[in-house]
Each structure stands twice: as C-alpha cells, then as structure tokens.
Short mmCIF file of C-alpha atoms in Angstrom, two decimals:
data_model
loop_
_atom_site.label_atom_id
_atom_site.label_comp_id
_atom_site.label_asym_id
_atom_site.label_seq_id
_atom_site.Cartn_x
_atom_site.Cartn_y
_atom_site.Cartn_z
CA MET A 290 9.21 -33.32 -3.58
CA PHE A 291 8.83 -32.47 0.07
CA THR A 292 5.94 -33.89 2.04
CA LYS A 293 2.94 -32.05 3.47
CA SER A 294 4.10 -32.84 7.02
CA PHE A 295 7.53 -31.36 6.26
CA ALA A 296 5.84 -28.23 4.92
CA LEU A 297 3.70 -27.83 8.04
CA VAL A 298 6.67 -28.29 10.37
CA THR A 299 8.56 -25.69 8.33
CA VAL A 300 5.70 -23.19 8.49
CA PHE A 301 5.21 -23.51 12.25
CA ALA A 302 8.94 -23.30 12.92
CA MET A 303 9.08 -20.17 10.79
CA LEU A 304 6.08 -18.73 12.62
CA ALA A 305 7.59 -19.30 16.08
CA HIS A 306 10.77 -17.52 15.08
CA SER A 307 9.04 -14.70 13.18
CA LEU A 308 6.88 -13.72 16.11
CA ALA A 309 10.03 -12.64 17.96
CA ALA A 310 11.90 -11.15 14.97
CA ALA A 311 11.60 -8.28 12.54
CA GLN A 312 9.23 -9.02 9.69
CA VAL A 313 7.18 -7.17 7.09
CA VAL A 314 4.08 -9.12 6.11
CA THR A 315 1.84 -6.29 4.92
CA ALA A 316 2.06 -2.81 3.43
CA GLN A 317 3.15 -0.05 5.82
CA TYR A 318 4.21 -2.69 8.37
CA ASP A 319 0.88 -3.37 10.13
CA ASN A 320 -2.88 -3.31 9.65
CA ALA A 321 -3.16 0.08 11.35
CA ARG A 322 -0.83 1.31 8.55
CA THR A 323 1.42 3.12 11.03
CA GLY A 324 4.39 2.78 8.67
CA ALA A 325 6.69 1.81 11.55
CA ASN A 326 9.05 -1.13 12.04
CA LEU A 327 9.86 -1.07 15.77
CA ASN A 328 12.33 -3.97 15.66
CA GLU A 329 15.25 -2.33 13.84
CA THR A 330 18.43 -2.78 15.89
CA THR A 331 21.10 -2.17 13.25
CA LEU A 332 20.34 1.18 11.62
CA THR A 333 20.62 4.24 13.89
CA ALA A 334 20.91 7.99 13.56
CA ALA A 335 24.62 7.54 14.37
CA ASN A 336 25.49 5.20 11.50
CA VAL A 337 23.09 6.23 8.70
CA ASN A 338 25.29 8.74 6.88
CA GLN A 339 27.10 8.89 3.54
CA GLY A 340 30.33 7.63 5.09
CA ARG A 341 28.94 4.46 6.62
CA PHE A 342 25.68 3.79 4.76
CA GLY A 343 24.87 3.34 1.06
CA LYS A 344 23.75 1.08 -1.76
CA ILE A 345 25.18 -2.40 -1.40
CA PHE A 346 23.48 -4.33 -4.22
CA SER A 347 20.39 -4.51 -6.46
CA TYR A 348 17.89 -7.11 -7.59
CA ALA A 349 17.17 -7.10 -11.33
CA VAL A 350 13.60 -8.17 -12.09
CA ASP A 351 11.43 -8.48 -15.19
CA GLY A 352 9.04 -5.58 -14.64
CA ASP A 353 8.41 -2.36 -12.75
CA VAL A 354 7.92 -2.68 -9.00
CA TYR A 355 5.12 -0.66 -7.39
CA ALA A 356 4.31 -3.15 -4.61
CA GLN A 357 6.19 -2.68 -1.34
CA PRO A 358 8.62 -5.61 -0.82
CA LEU A 359 7.73 -7.96 2.04
CA PHE A 360 10.19 -9.72 4.36
CA LEU A 361 10.30 -12.88 6.46
CA PRO A 362 13.27 -14.16 8.49
CA ARG A 363 14.58 -17.72 8.49
CA VAL A 364 12.32 -19.37 5.92
CA GLU A 365 13.13 -22.98 5.05
CA ILE A 366 13.33 -23.17 1.24
CA PRO A 367 13.21 -26.84 0.12
CA GLY A 368 16.60 -27.90 -1.18
CA LYS A 369 18.14 -24.47 -0.55
CA GLY A 370 18.31 -24.16 3.21
CA ILE A 371 17.20 -21.42 5.58
CA HIS A 372 17.11 -17.85 4.31
CA ASN A 373 15.89 -14.43 5.25
CA VAL A 374 13.56 -13.78 2.32
CA ILE A 375 12.43 -10.65 0.50
CA PHE A 376 9.32 -11.04 -1.70
CA ILE A 377 9.05 -8.81 -4.78
CA ALA A 378 6.09 -8.55 -7.20
CA THR A 379 6.28 -6.96 -10.67
CA GLU A 380 4.03 -5.50 -13.35
CA HIS A 381 5.19 -8.39 -15.58
CA ASP A 382 3.07 -10.65 -13.35
CA SER A 383 6.04 -12.22 -11.58
CA VAL A 384 6.64 -12.91 -7.90
CA TYR A 385 10.22 -13.42 -6.70
CA ALA A 386 11.58 -14.77 -3.44
CA PHE A 387 15.17 -13.55 -3.01
CA ASP A 388 17.67 -14.01 -0.24
CA ALA A 389 17.38 -10.72 1.63
CA GLU A 390 21.17 -10.34 1.89
CA GLY A 391 21.70 -11.09 -1.81
CA VAL A 392 23.43 -14.45 -1.35
CA PRO A 393 22.77 -16.19 -3.63
CA ALA A 394 22.03 -13.47 -6.18
CA GLU A 395 19.55 -15.57 -8.17
CA PRO A 396 16.00 -16.02 -6.90
CA LEU A 397 15.27 -18.74 -4.36
CA TRP A 398 12.08 -19.21 -6.36
CA LYS A 399 10.12 -17.29 -8.98
CA VAL A 400 6.62 -17.71 -10.38
CA ASN A 401 5.13 -15.97 -13.38
CA PHE A 402 1.44 -15.96 -14.26
CA LEU A 403 1.89 -15.39 -18.01
CA ASN A 404 1.91 -17.80 -20.93
CA PRO A 405 2.50 -15.84 -24.15
CA GLY A 406 2.38 -19.01 -26.25
CA ALA A 407 -1.18 -19.56 -25.06
CA GLY A 408 -2.10 -15.89 -25.47
CA VAL A 409 -1.81 -14.90 -21.77
CA THR A 410 0.07 -11.62 -21.27
CA ALA A 411 0.14 -8.72 -18.85
CA VAL A 412 -2.35 -5.98 -19.72
CA PRO A 413 -0.83 -3.44 -22.16
CA ALA A 414 -1.06 0.15 -20.93
CA ARG A 415 -2.74 1.14 -24.20
CA ASP A 416 -5.64 -1.23 -23.43
CA VAL A 417 -6.52 0.65 -20.23
CA ASP A 418 -6.09 4.06 -21.95
CA CYS A 419 -3.82 5.32 -19.19
CA PRO A 420 -0.06 6.03 -19.12
CA PHE A 421 0.28 6.00 -15.32
CA ILE A 422 1.50 2.39 -15.20
CA ALA A 423 3.36 1.53 -18.39
CA PRO A 424 4.22 -0.33 -20.55
CA GLU A 425 2.23 -3.12 -18.91
CA VAL A 426 -0.05 -3.69 -15.96
CA GLY A 427 0.29 -6.90 -13.96
CA ILE A 428 0.75 -6.88 -10.18
CA THR A 429 0.33 -3.40 -8.70
CA PRO A 430 -1.00 -3.69 -5.12
CA THR A 431 1.30 -4.83 -2.32
CA PRO A 432 0.61 -8.51 -1.48
CA VAL A 433 0.03 -9.75 2.06
CA ILE A 434 1.39 -12.75 4.00
CA ASP A 435 -0.48 -15.03 6.40
CA LEU A 436 2.12 -16.32 8.86
CA GLN A 437 -0.15 -18.99 10.30
CA THR A 438 -0.47 -20.83 6.98
CA GLY A 439 2.72 -19.62 5.29
CA THR A 440 0.80 -18.07 2.40
CA LEU A 441 1.52 -15.06 0.20
CA TYR A 442 -1.62 -13.54 -1.37
CA VAL A 443 -1.19 -11.74 -4.70
CA LEU A 444 -3.71 -10.00 -6.97
CA ALA A 445 -2.64 -10.21 -10.63
CA ARG A 446 -4.10 -8.93 -13.91
CA THR A 447 -3.77 -10.61 -17.31
CA LYS A 448 -5.01 -10.31 -20.88
CA GLU A 449 -6.03 -13.64 -22.39
CA SER A 450 -6.45 -14.07 -26.14
CA HIS A 451 -8.60 -16.94 -27.35
CA GLY A 452 -8.00 -16.72 -31.06
CA ALA A 453 -8.74 -14.21 -33.81
CA LEU A 454 -12.46 -14.98 -33.85
CA SER A 455 -12.95 -14.93 -30.08
CA GLY A 456 -11.09 -11.74 -29.18
CA SER A 457 -9.47 -11.13 -25.82
CA ALA A 458 -10.61 -11.30 -22.23
CA TYR A 459 -9.25 -9.37 -19.27
CA VAL A 460 -8.87 -11.34 -16.06
CA GLN A 461 -7.99 -10.59 -12.45
CA LYS A 462 -7.12 -13.43 -10.09
CA LEU A 463 -6.28 -13.83 -6.41
CA HIS A 464 -3.31 -16.17 -6.02
CA ALA A 465 -2.39 -17.92 -2.77
CA LEU A 466 1.29 -18.94 -2.94
CA ALA A 467 3.34 -21.04 -0.54
CA ILE A 468 6.06 -18.80 0.89
CA THR A 469 8.53 -21.68 0.66
CA THR A 470 8.03 -22.59 -3.02
CA GLY A 471 5.63 -20.22 -4.76
CA HIS A 472 3.26 -23.11 -5.45
CA GLU A 473 -0.46 -22.31 -5.65
CA LYS A 474 -2.47 -23.26 -2.55
CA PHE A 475 -6.11 -23.77 -1.56
CA GLY A 476 -7.16 -24.70 -5.08
CA GLY A 477 -6.20 -21.26 -6.35
CA PRO A 478 -6.12 -18.99 -8.12
CA ALA A 479 -9.61 -17.53 -7.70
CA GLU A 480 -10.93 -15.36 -10.53
CA ILE A 481 -12.40 -12.05 -9.37
CA GLN A 482 -16.04 -11.72 -10.37
CA ALA A 483 -18.78 -9.71 -8.70
CA GLY A 484 -22.10 -8.00 -9.20
CA VAL A 485 -24.39 -5.89 -7.05
CA ARG A 486 -27.91 -4.57 -7.44
CA GLY A 487 -27.77 -1.06 -8.87
CA ARG A 488 -28.59 1.50 -11.53
CA GLY A 489 -25.06 2.87 -11.94
CA ALA A 490 -22.65 3.08 -14.85
CA GLY A 491 -22.31 -0.18 -16.73
CA GLU A 492 -25.61 -1.44 -15.30
CA SER A 493 -27.18 -4.42 -17.06
CA ARG A 494 -30.61 -5.73 -16.07
CA GLY A 495 -30.52 -4.06 -12.69
CA GLU A 496 -26.97 -5.16 -11.77
CA VAL A 497 -23.60 -3.46 -11.81
CA HIS A 498 -20.85 -5.94 -12.64
CA PHE A 499 -17.15 -5.85 -11.87
CA ASP A 500 -15.16 -4.95 -15.02
CA PRO A 501 -11.68 -6.53 -14.92
CA LEU A 502 -10.42 -4.15 -17.62
CA ARG A 503 -11.60 -0.84 -16.14
CA GLU A 504 -11.14 -1.65 -12.45
CA LEU A 505 -7.57 -0.97 -11.29
CA PRO A 506 -6.39 -2.33 -7.93
CA ARG A 507 -3.78 0.05 -6.50
CA ALA A 508 -4.37 -0.03 -2.73
CA ALA A 509 -2.50 -2.81 -0.93
CA LEU A 510 -4.13 -6.08 0.09
CA LEU A 511 -5.30 -6.47 3.69
CA LEU A 512 -5.54 -9.66 5.78
CA ALA A 513 -7.84 -9.39 8.80
CA ASN A 514 -9.78 -12.01 10.76
CA GLY A 515 -9.18 -14.72 8.19
CA GLN A 516 -10.28 -12.59 5.24
CA VAL A 517 -8.24 -11.17 2.36
CA TYR A 518 -9.58 -7.71 1.46
CA MET A 519 -9.02 -6.15 -1.96
CA THR A 520 -10.13 -2.80 -3.36
CA TRP A 521 -10.41 -1.19 -6.78
CA GLY A 522 -10.56 2.23 -8.44
CA SER A 523 -9.77 3.34 -11.99
CA SER A 524 -7.07 3.90 -14.56
CA CYS A 525 -6.98 7.65 -15.32
CA ASP A 526 -10.73 7.94 -14.55
CA VAL A 527 -11.55 6.02 -17.73
CA GLY A 528 -15.11 4.81 -17.24
CA PRO A 529 -17.27 3.17 -16.50
CA TYR A 530 -15.82 2.22 -13.14
CA HIS A 531 -16.80 2.02 -9.48
CA GLY A 532 -15.15 1.62 -6.12
CA TRP A 533 -15.21 -2.00 -4.96
CA VAL A 534 -14.27 -3.74 -1.71
CA MET A 535 -14.23 -7.54 -1.68
CA ALA A 536 -13.47 -10.07 1.03
CA TYR A 537 -12.22 -13.58 0.22
CA ASN A 538 -11.80 -16.42 2.71
CA ALA A 539 -8.05 -16.82 3.29
CA THR A 540 -8.08 -20.63 3.37
CA THR A 541 -10.73 -21.47 0.76
CA LEU A 542 -10.40 -18.44 -1.57
CA ALA A 543 -14.19 -18.34 -1.69
CA GLN A 544 -15.72 -14.91 -2.03
CA THR A 545 -17.20 -13.86 1.31
CA ALA A 546 -18.64 -10.39 0.65
CA VAL A 547 -18.79 -7.59 -1.93
CA PHE A 548 -19.35 -3.85 -1.42
CA ASN A 549 -19.75 -1.25 -4.17
CA THR A 550 -19.25 2.43 -3.25
CA SER A 551 -21.43 3.80 -6.09
CA PRO A 552 -24.07 1.23 -7.09
CA ASP A 553 -26.50 3.84 -8.41
CA ALA A 554 -23.89 6.18 -9.91
CA GLU A 555 -20.23 5.70 -10.91
CA GLU A 556 -16.68 6.49 -9.82
CA SER A 557 -15.88 6.77 -6.06
CA GLY A 558 -12.85 4.57 -6.63
CA ILE A 559 -10.52 3.36 -3.87
CA TRP A 560 -6.88 3.98 -4.82
CA GLN A 561 -5.29 5.80 -1.85
CA SER A 562 -1.95 6.41 -3.64
CA ASP A 563 -1.26 2.67 -3.27
CA ASN A 564 -1.59 2.74 0.54
CA GLY A 565 -3.57 -0.09 2.08
CA PRO A 566 -6.97 -0.19 3.72
CA ALA A 567 -6.56 -0.07 7.50
CA ALA A 568 -8.14 -2.46 10.01
CA ASP A 569 -8.70 -2.11 13.75
CA GLU A 570 -8.51 -4.84 16.40
CA GLU A 571 -12.13 -5.82 15.81
CA GLY A 572 -11.46 -6.33 12.10
CA ASN A 573 -13.36 -3.24 10.97
CA VAL A 574 -11.95 -1.96 7.67
CA TYR A 575 -11.28 1.71 6.80
CA VAL A 576 -11.12 2.85 3.16
CA ALA A 577 -11.27 6.26 1.47
CA THR A 578 -13.11 6.91 -1.78
CA GLY A 579 -12.30 9.38 -4.53
CA ASN A 580 -14.55 11.60 -6.61
CA GLY A 581 -18.14 10.60 -7.26
CA ARG A 582 -21.67 11.46 -6.27
CA PHE A 583 -22.53 11.50 -2.57
CA THR A 584 -26.20 10.59 -2.12
CA ILE A 585 -26.36 9.01 1.33
CA ALA A 586 -27.73 12.16 2.96
CA ALA A 587 -30.59 12.05 0.43
CA ASN A 588 -31.38 8.38 1.18
CA GLY A 589 -29.14 7.19 -1.64
CA ARG A 590 -26.40 4.56 -1.66
CA ASP A 591 -23.38 6.34 -3.16
CA TYR A 592 -20.30 7.35 -1.15
CA GLY A 593 -18.19 9.81 -3.15
CA ASP A 594 -15.25 11.47 -1.35
CA SER A 595 -15.78 9.68 1.96
CA LEU A 596 -13.90 7.72 4.59
CA LEU A 597 -15.81 4.50 5.27
CA LYS A 598 -15.71 2.20 8.27
CA LEU A 599 -16.85 -1.23 7.08
CA GLY A 600 -17.82 -4.25 9.16
CA LEU A 601 -18.20 -7.83 7.95
CA ALA A 602 -21.26 -9.73 9.16
CA ASP A 603 -23.44 -12.46 7.66
CA ARG A 604 -21.44 -12.45 4.41
CA SER A 605 -22.05 -8.73 3.93
CA LEU A 606 -19.82 -5.67 4.19
CA ASN A 607 -21.81 -2.96 5.95
CA VAL A 608 -21.04 0.73 6.45
CA LEU A 609 -20.80 1.10 10.24
CA ASP A 610 -19.89 4.78 10.05
CA TYR A 611 -18.48 7.31 7.62
CA PHE A 612 -16.98 10.79 7.29
CA THR A 613 -17.65 13.07 4.34
CA PRO A 614 -16.30 16.64 4.14
CA PHE A 615 -19.05 19.28 4.16
CA ASN A 616 -17.76 20.62 0.81
CA GLU A 617 -17.85 17.23 -0.93
CA SER A 618 -19.72 18.64 -3.92
CA ALA A 619 -16.97 21.18 -4.59
CA LEU A 620 -14.29 18.53 -4.08
CA ASN A 621 -16.02 16.30 -6.63
CA SER A 622 -16.41 19.04 -9.22
CA LYS A 623 -12.74 20.07 -8.94
CA ASP A 624 -11.27 16.53 -8.94
CA LEU A 625 -10.01 16.94 -5.37
CA ASP A 626 -10.35 13.35 -4.20
CA LEU A 627 -10.47 12.74 -0.47
CA GLY A 628 -9.23 9.24 -1.32
CA SER A 629 -5.87 10.37 -2.73
CA GLY A 630 -4.50 9.60 0.73
CA GLY A 631 -4.57 6.39 2.73
CA PRO A 632 -6.01 6.03 6.24
CA ILE A 633 -3.85 5.44 9.32
CA LEU A 634 -5.08 4.37 12.76
CA VAL A 635 -3.06 6.14 15.44
CA PRO A 636 -2.23 3.77 18.32
CA GLY A 637 -4.14 4.69 21.47
CA GLN A 638 -2.42 5.40 24.74
CA PRO A 639 -3.28 3.73 28.08
CA GLY A 640 -6.42 5.21 29.60
CA GLU A 641 -7.51 6.98 26.44
CA HIS A 642 -11.07 6.45 25.26
CA ARG A 643 -10.56 8.14 21.90
CA ARG A 644 -8.64 6.67 19.01
CA LEU A 645 -7.78 8.68 15.93
CA VAL A 646 -7.94 7.80 12.27
CA LEU A 647 -6.16 10.24 9.95
CA ILE A 648 -7.06 10.78 6.31
CA GLY A 649 -5.98 13.41 3.77
CA GLY A 650 -6.90 14.35 0.22
CA LYS A 651 -5.97 16.31 -2.89
CA ASP A 652 -7.13 19.62 -1.45
CA GLY A 653 -4.29 19.38 1.08
CA THR A 654 -6.43 18.86 4.18
CA LEU A 655 -5.52 16.24 6.78
CA TYR A 656 -8.48 15.25 8.98
CA ALA A 657 -8.19 13.76 12.47
CA LEU A 658 -11.31 11.72 13.29
CA ASP A 659 -12.56 9.73 16.26
CA THR A 660 -12.93 6.10 15.17
CA GLY A 661 -15.86 5.75 17.58
CA GLN A 662 -17.76 8.57 15.89
CA LEU A 663 -16.55 9.57 12.43
CA GLY A 664 -19.24 12.22 12.19
CA LYS A 665 -20.83 11.47 8.80
CA LEU A 666 -21.66 14.65 6.80
CA GLN A 667 -22.23 17.94 8.61
CA ASP A 668 -23.66 20.65 6.38
CA THR A 669 -22.22 23.51 8.42
CA GLY A 670 -18.57 22.47 8.42
CA ASN A 671 -15.98 19.96 9.61
CA SER A 672 -15.75 21.02 13.25
CA HIS A 673 -16.06 17.37 14.29
CA ALA A 674 -12.87 16.59 12.34
CA MET A 675 -10.50 18.86 14.20
CA PRO A 676 -7.87 19.80 13.77
CA ALA A 677 -8.18 19.91 9.98
CA ILE A 678 -4.60 20.75 9.02
CA ARG A 679 -3.97 22.41 5.66
CA PHE A 680 -0.79 21.73 3.69
CA ARG A 681 0.74 23.55 0.74
CA GLY A 682 -0.19 20.84 -1.74
CA GLY A 683 -2.33 17.77 -2.08
CA ILE A 684 -1.88 14.70 0.12
CA TYR A 685 -1.00 11.72 -2.09
CA ALA A 686 0.19 9.59 0.79
CA ALA A 687 -0.54 8.21 4.22
CA PRO A 688 1.07 9.64 7.33
CA ALA A 689 3.31 7.49 9.52
CA TYR A 690 3.30 7.26 13.33
CA TRP A 691 6.07 6.71 15.89
CA ASN A 692 6.61 7.54 19.54
CA GLY A 693 3.85 10.09 19.95
CA HIS A 694 4.35 11.81 16.60
CA VAL A 695 2.71 11.74 13.18
CA TYR A 696 4.89 12.34 10.10
CA VAL A 697 3.38 13.81 6.93
CA LEU A 698 4.78 14.77 3.53
CA ALA A 699 2.27 16.45 1.23
CA SER A 700 2.91 17.49 -2.35
CA ASN A 701 5.08 20.62 -2.75
CA ASP A 702 5.69 20.72 0.99
CA TYR A 703 8.12 19.86 3.78
CA LEU A 704 8.31 16.67 5.82
CA SER A 705 6.53 17.63 9.05
CA ALA A 706 6.19 16.03 12.49
CA PHE A 707 3.08 16.63 14.61
CA ALA A 708 2.69 15.62 18.25
CA VAL A 709 -0.19 13.43 19.43
CA ASN A 710 -1.25 13.96 23.04
CA LYS A 711 -4.30 12.61 24.88
CA GLY A 712 -6.03 11.56 21.69
CA LYS A 713 -5.48 14.88 19.94
CA LEU A 714 -3.24 15.87 17.06
CA SER A 715 -1.37 19.14 17.38
CA GLU A 716 -2.31 21.81 14.85
CA ARG A 717 1.25 22.95 14.24
CA PRO A 718 4.32 20.83 13.49
CA ASP A 719 7.04 20.33 16.09
CA ALA A 720 9.64 20.23 13.33
CA MET A 721 9.94 20.43 9.54
CA SER A 722 12.57 19.38 7.05
CA ASP A 723 14.70 22.02 5.34
CA GLN A 724 13.98 20.58 1.91
CA ARG A 725 10.71 21.29 0.13
CA PHE A 726 9.61 18.27 -1.88
CA LEU A 727 7.76 18.49 -5.18
CA ASP A 728 4.73 16.62 -6.47
CA SER A 729 3.65 14.10 -5.26
CA GLY A 730 5.12 14.06 -1.76
CA ALA A 731 5.63 10.61 -0.23
CA THR A 732 4.43 8.08 2.32
CA PRO A 733 7.11 7.91 5.06
CA ALA A 734 8.40 4.74 6.69
CA ILE A 735 9.85 4.62 10.21
CA SER A 736 12.56 2.35 11.55
CA ALA A 737 13.24 2.27 15.28
CA ASN A 738 14.28 0.04 18.16
CA GLY A 739 11.10 0.50 20.17
CA THR A 740 11.14 4.13 21.26
CA ARG A 741 14.82 4.62 20.41
CA ASN A 742 16.83 5.36 17.28
CA GLY A 743 13.90 6.49 15.15
CA ILE A 744 14.61 7.26 11.49
CA VAL A 745 12.10 8.60 8.94
CA TRP A 746 12.67 7.17 5.45
CA LEU A 747 11.01 8.30 2.23
CA ILE A 748 11.38 8.05 -1.53
CA ASP A 749 11.29 11.26 -3.56
CA THR A 750 9.58 10.44 -6.88
CA LYS A 751 8.06 12.55 -9.68
CA THR A 752 4.87 13.99 -11.13
CA TRP A 753 2.62 11.69 -13.15
CA ASN A 754 3.74 13.27 -16.43
CA GLY A 755 7.33 13.99 -15.42
CA SER A 756 10.29 12.66 -17.39
CA ASP A 757 12.18 9.64 -16.16
CA ARG A 758 14.71 10.41 -13.44
CA PRO A 759 16.31 8.54 -10.57
CA ALA A 760 14.34 8.21 -7.36
CA VAL A 761 16.00 9.60 -4.24
CA LEU A 762 16.07 7.81 -0.89
CA HIS A 763 16.07 10.17 2.10
CA ALA A 764 16.62 9.48 5.82
CA TYR A 765 15.76 11.95 8.61
CA ASP A 766 16.23 11.90 12.35
CA ALA A 767 12.74 11.08 13.66
CA ALA A 768 13.46 13.04 16.85
CA ASN A 769 14.05 16.16 14.74
CA VAL A 770 13.15 15.95 11.05
CA ALA A 771 14.98 19.23 10.42
CA ARG A 772 18.09 17.02 10.52
CA GLU A 773 18.64 15.01 7.36
CA LEU A 774 20.90 12.04 7.98
CA TYR A 775 21.39 10.79 4.43
CA ASN A 776 20.17 10.90 0.84
CA SER A 777 21.19 8.76 -2.09
CA GLU A 778 22.36 11.73 -4.18
CA GLN A 779 25.07 12.72 -1.70
CA THR A 780 27.33 10.05 -3.21
CA ALA A 781 25.41 9.57 -6.43
CA GLN A 782 28.02 7.54 -8.30
CA ARG A 783 27.81 4.86 -5.60
CA ASP A 784 24.28 5.19 -4.27
CA ARG A 785 21.96 6.45 -7.01
CA VAL A 786 18.55 4.75 -7.10
CA GLY A 787 17.07 3.38 -10.34
CA LEU A 788 14.43 5.24 -12.35
CA THR A 789 11.56 6.33 -10.17
CA LEU A 790 7.96 5.14 -9.97
CA ARG A 791 5.17 7.00 -8.15
CA PHE A 792 3.82 6.22 -4.68
CA THR A 793 6.57 3.79 -3.69
CA VAL A 794 7.29 3.13 0.00
CA PRO A 795 10.67 1.81 1.24
CA THR A 796 10.85 -1.40 3.21
CA VAL A 797 13.25 -1.00 6.13
CA VAL A 798 14.02 -4.19 8.02
CA ASN A 799 16.91 -6.17 9.46
CA GLY A 800 19.53 -3.54 8.69
CA ARG A 801 18.50 -3.11 5.05
CA VAL A 802 16.41 -0.61 3.08
CA TYR A 803 14.68 -1.92 -0.06
CA VAL A 804 13.73 0.69 -2.67
CA ASP A 805 11.42 0.03 -5.64
CA ALA A 806 12.37 1.30 -9.11
CA LYS A 807 11.83 0.49 -12.76
CA ARG A 808 12.67 -3.18 -13.28
CA ARG A 809 14.77 -3.37 -10.11
CA VAL A 810 14.88 -3.06 -6.36
CA ASP A 811 17.93 -1.32 -4.90
CA VAL A 812 19.19 -2.40 -1.48
CA TYR A 813 20.88 -0.11 1.05
CA GLY A 814 22.69 -0.87 4.28
CA LEU A 815 25.85 -0.34 6.28
CA LEU A 816 28.87 -0.37 4.00
CA PRO A 817 31.61 -2.96 4.49
CA ALA A 818 34.78 -1.80 6.21
CA GLY A 819 37.27 -0.24 3.79
CA HIS A 820 34.64 0.33 1.09
#
C-alpha cells in the first residue's frame, strides 16, 4: 500500500501540473457550461480531415456510456507510473480509469458498485417502466472531479434484494473516489435521502420524500464552492416524481441543503438533456425545470417550466431569481418542457455590466436572459428575454460558446452560429451548416487554442424510439460552420462510431476526441504516418 503522505504529494503535484495543462474535470468543460476547451494545440482546421484524422482505437466497457468522459494529465497511479487518464462511467455501475492514449489497453483501475451474489445489481429498465436507458440503469450523470483533493464524485443507482420475504430496495449513493486508485474517500459512499414539507405527489404526513426508484438523475454533477450539487427528474414521466436539487459537502459527504421544485404539486423535473447545472463566480446555481404546475405568481411554491437561480445560505437553497415563459400553462399542457435544454452562462466582456444566461426548450425557443435580472413571469410576453430565437425543432441541448459566438443545434435543424456583442445575442445566425440534423439535435463541444483554430464537434444520435444505428462524429470550422471538416462516415470502414446513445457530448482534449457509444468509447485523433 502507498502511504497517506505519498498520496497527498501525488495529488498536489498533479494539481500544479494540471493548472497549466488541458484538463476536463466537469461536463461541458467548465461550470459556466460553455462547452469549450481552449487549450487544444494539436487539432486544427488544417489537419482534421479524412486523410489525416480518424478513429485510432476504442475502449470496451461493461455498460452503456451516457456520462461525458473526464480527463486529467500526468496522474501518478500507484505501481503503474504517470499517465494521462480518461475516466469513464457506465450504466453497469462501473468507473474506469484508462490511459488516455490507450497504452496499456487494460484499465489502470476499475471499480464496480455491484455485488450480484449479495443481491446488488444495476436497476433493470423494466423496474423504472421506461425504455430510454436500457437494459439497465446505473451511472447516468457525468461525474465531477475536485482537483484540490484528487477526488472523483459519482452518483450511482442500484437495486438491492434482501431475500424473498423482504423484497427489494432501490438505492442511490454519492461516491467519492480517489483519482489515483478508485478507493472510496471521506467515509463514503453517502446514501441519498431527503424530505421536504409539502402536499405534493407522494406526500406522507405533510412531507414529500425522495423516491430513489422514480427519481432519475440525468443532468451532470456540479462542484462549486466546496459543494457537490446533484439534480433529479423522471424516467418517462412515470410518477410520482419531483424536481430535486441537493448539495453535499465535498469533503464530508454530509448533506448540506435540499430544494424541491414542486413541493405542493408534482413533476417539474430537472433533466436538461443530460447537460449540467451551471454556476457563476459567486457559486449561484442555474437549473431549468420541465413540465409541472407554476404557482409562484399565486403565492405558491411550485416552479414548473422555469429557469431558477439558486443561492446557498444557512444550509438552505433559496431561489434568488427565476424566469418563466409567459405561456407556461400552454407549454405544460403540450409537454413542451423549458427544461429540455441546459443553461449556459456566456462569458462577459471587459466593461460589460450585463451577463447572459441562455436556455432553450422543446418549443424551439432559445431565451437570452440577464443574470442580474431574470425577469420572473411577465403576463404580457417575454420582451425581457430578447431576443427569443425560434428554431425549426425543439432544443434538447445546451449551446456552446467560443470567441464571441454561440453555437446551437436544435432538433430537425442546422448547426448555427450567433454573434454576441456588448451583452446581446444576435437574432440571426452568422453562418449555418449545410446539413440538416434530425431529432434530437446535439450539444456542441468546441476545441481551440485560445482564440485560434476553433473546431465545433458534435455527435449525431437518434430519436428516443429510433432503431439502433451508429452515431456520427462531426467536426466543423468554428470560424464558418458552413464548412464541415470531417465526419466519421466519410471513411466508415475505418472510422465508424459504435451504436448511438442520446444526448452524448464528445470530450475533446490533448489531441484526442472521445465519443460515447453502447458499451464502448471510441477514440479519434491524428492518424499515424503511412496509415
């Protein structure tokens, strides 16, 4: 075994190096959820093409991969040396640490949270009455890494049988794993349990309790100001369910605060097409809810179809501000969730006093809001959320931001780039892709070397009830998205991606592109000479 002092020296050495190197420690690259890695020096618009770029290897894993892979450079793995590490989580409740260049091919470490002999399995899809994630549900949301302590936080679901007479229990746990070994830290894992005062669905004796079977975590984990934030929605709207936001202390795993979006009703889940909650520099958290009753304007407590700005104080999560479309009742009745998209905080420019948060929903509207004044609900319209840009299909994604432009791909639409100038989003795109993408669009990722060599990456997937087919990795010139640089079907025999899953986001870092698929992650990069 290695000693605690060795582990601490390793962590701090890793931290010092990582601060100056490319890394991916959270979904969509940062807490603002900009989707941009600005430290990519290998991949450029000149070398990403079918002649020089393609699939170079794959990782085979034991379950489907919805979580975005995370990356850390130069991690000291006890007994195995220093490696650039890619972290992959699966629906079979496994977490892998692989060498990011594929050498060696076997995992540097792997942990699995199941014990079939003791009756602990992943949750069967039939138990949640939903085919969206199948055949089993284990780890869905993207984990998050704390560089200061060298910890990987993972939210996992299990089904635990306690004998024929006792039946089964469904459990969700927050795991804190050492990035060097996968060992549990801080006395973990912590079982997720919560209750709030309310009269809503599933109420018992004046309290609404968290249901680990019905509550599905899809949105990525968030680490902000020493707190791990997790959110929940539903599986196929099977009730009763609510939207939940919970904060856990990152070093004790003690529950800090709980917020329920519909304590006196139901629904209003937080799923965001797997995109993460966003956080600003003050640690305020932004989440979007789906369908449900909106009663705040009538002195209620329920936030259906709303963007919420939450602040943590005195062990409570409080709504500091919110935005609700004026037609929220119609959205709710037609299943047009605002929360089908994830929020993104657009970086402010020097001298600007207005910072934008963008959010889109199933009705195809992208709203640009002032974080200092979200506007709440205005009965007469959404003039305070201008421009409100309409797309051809629903927005099941978050935008991405790079170099003064926002990139959006809605369902049944074209990849579009919109300029941001003086705190305002242009109403018309500067450029659009030639290809029209089908349901459900995609969340883009950007790789760039600062303000140079920008590339927009995305994964073309499928409808929720579509037949299995390969995913397709696309790359576009970020300076002009009408120019496609590469896609994995151009040389399909060499580059074809594995079978697709919905809402996946590529991880682009250190000259590699990591693409989630069924029971594998495919890795793309510059091809060796003479390939």
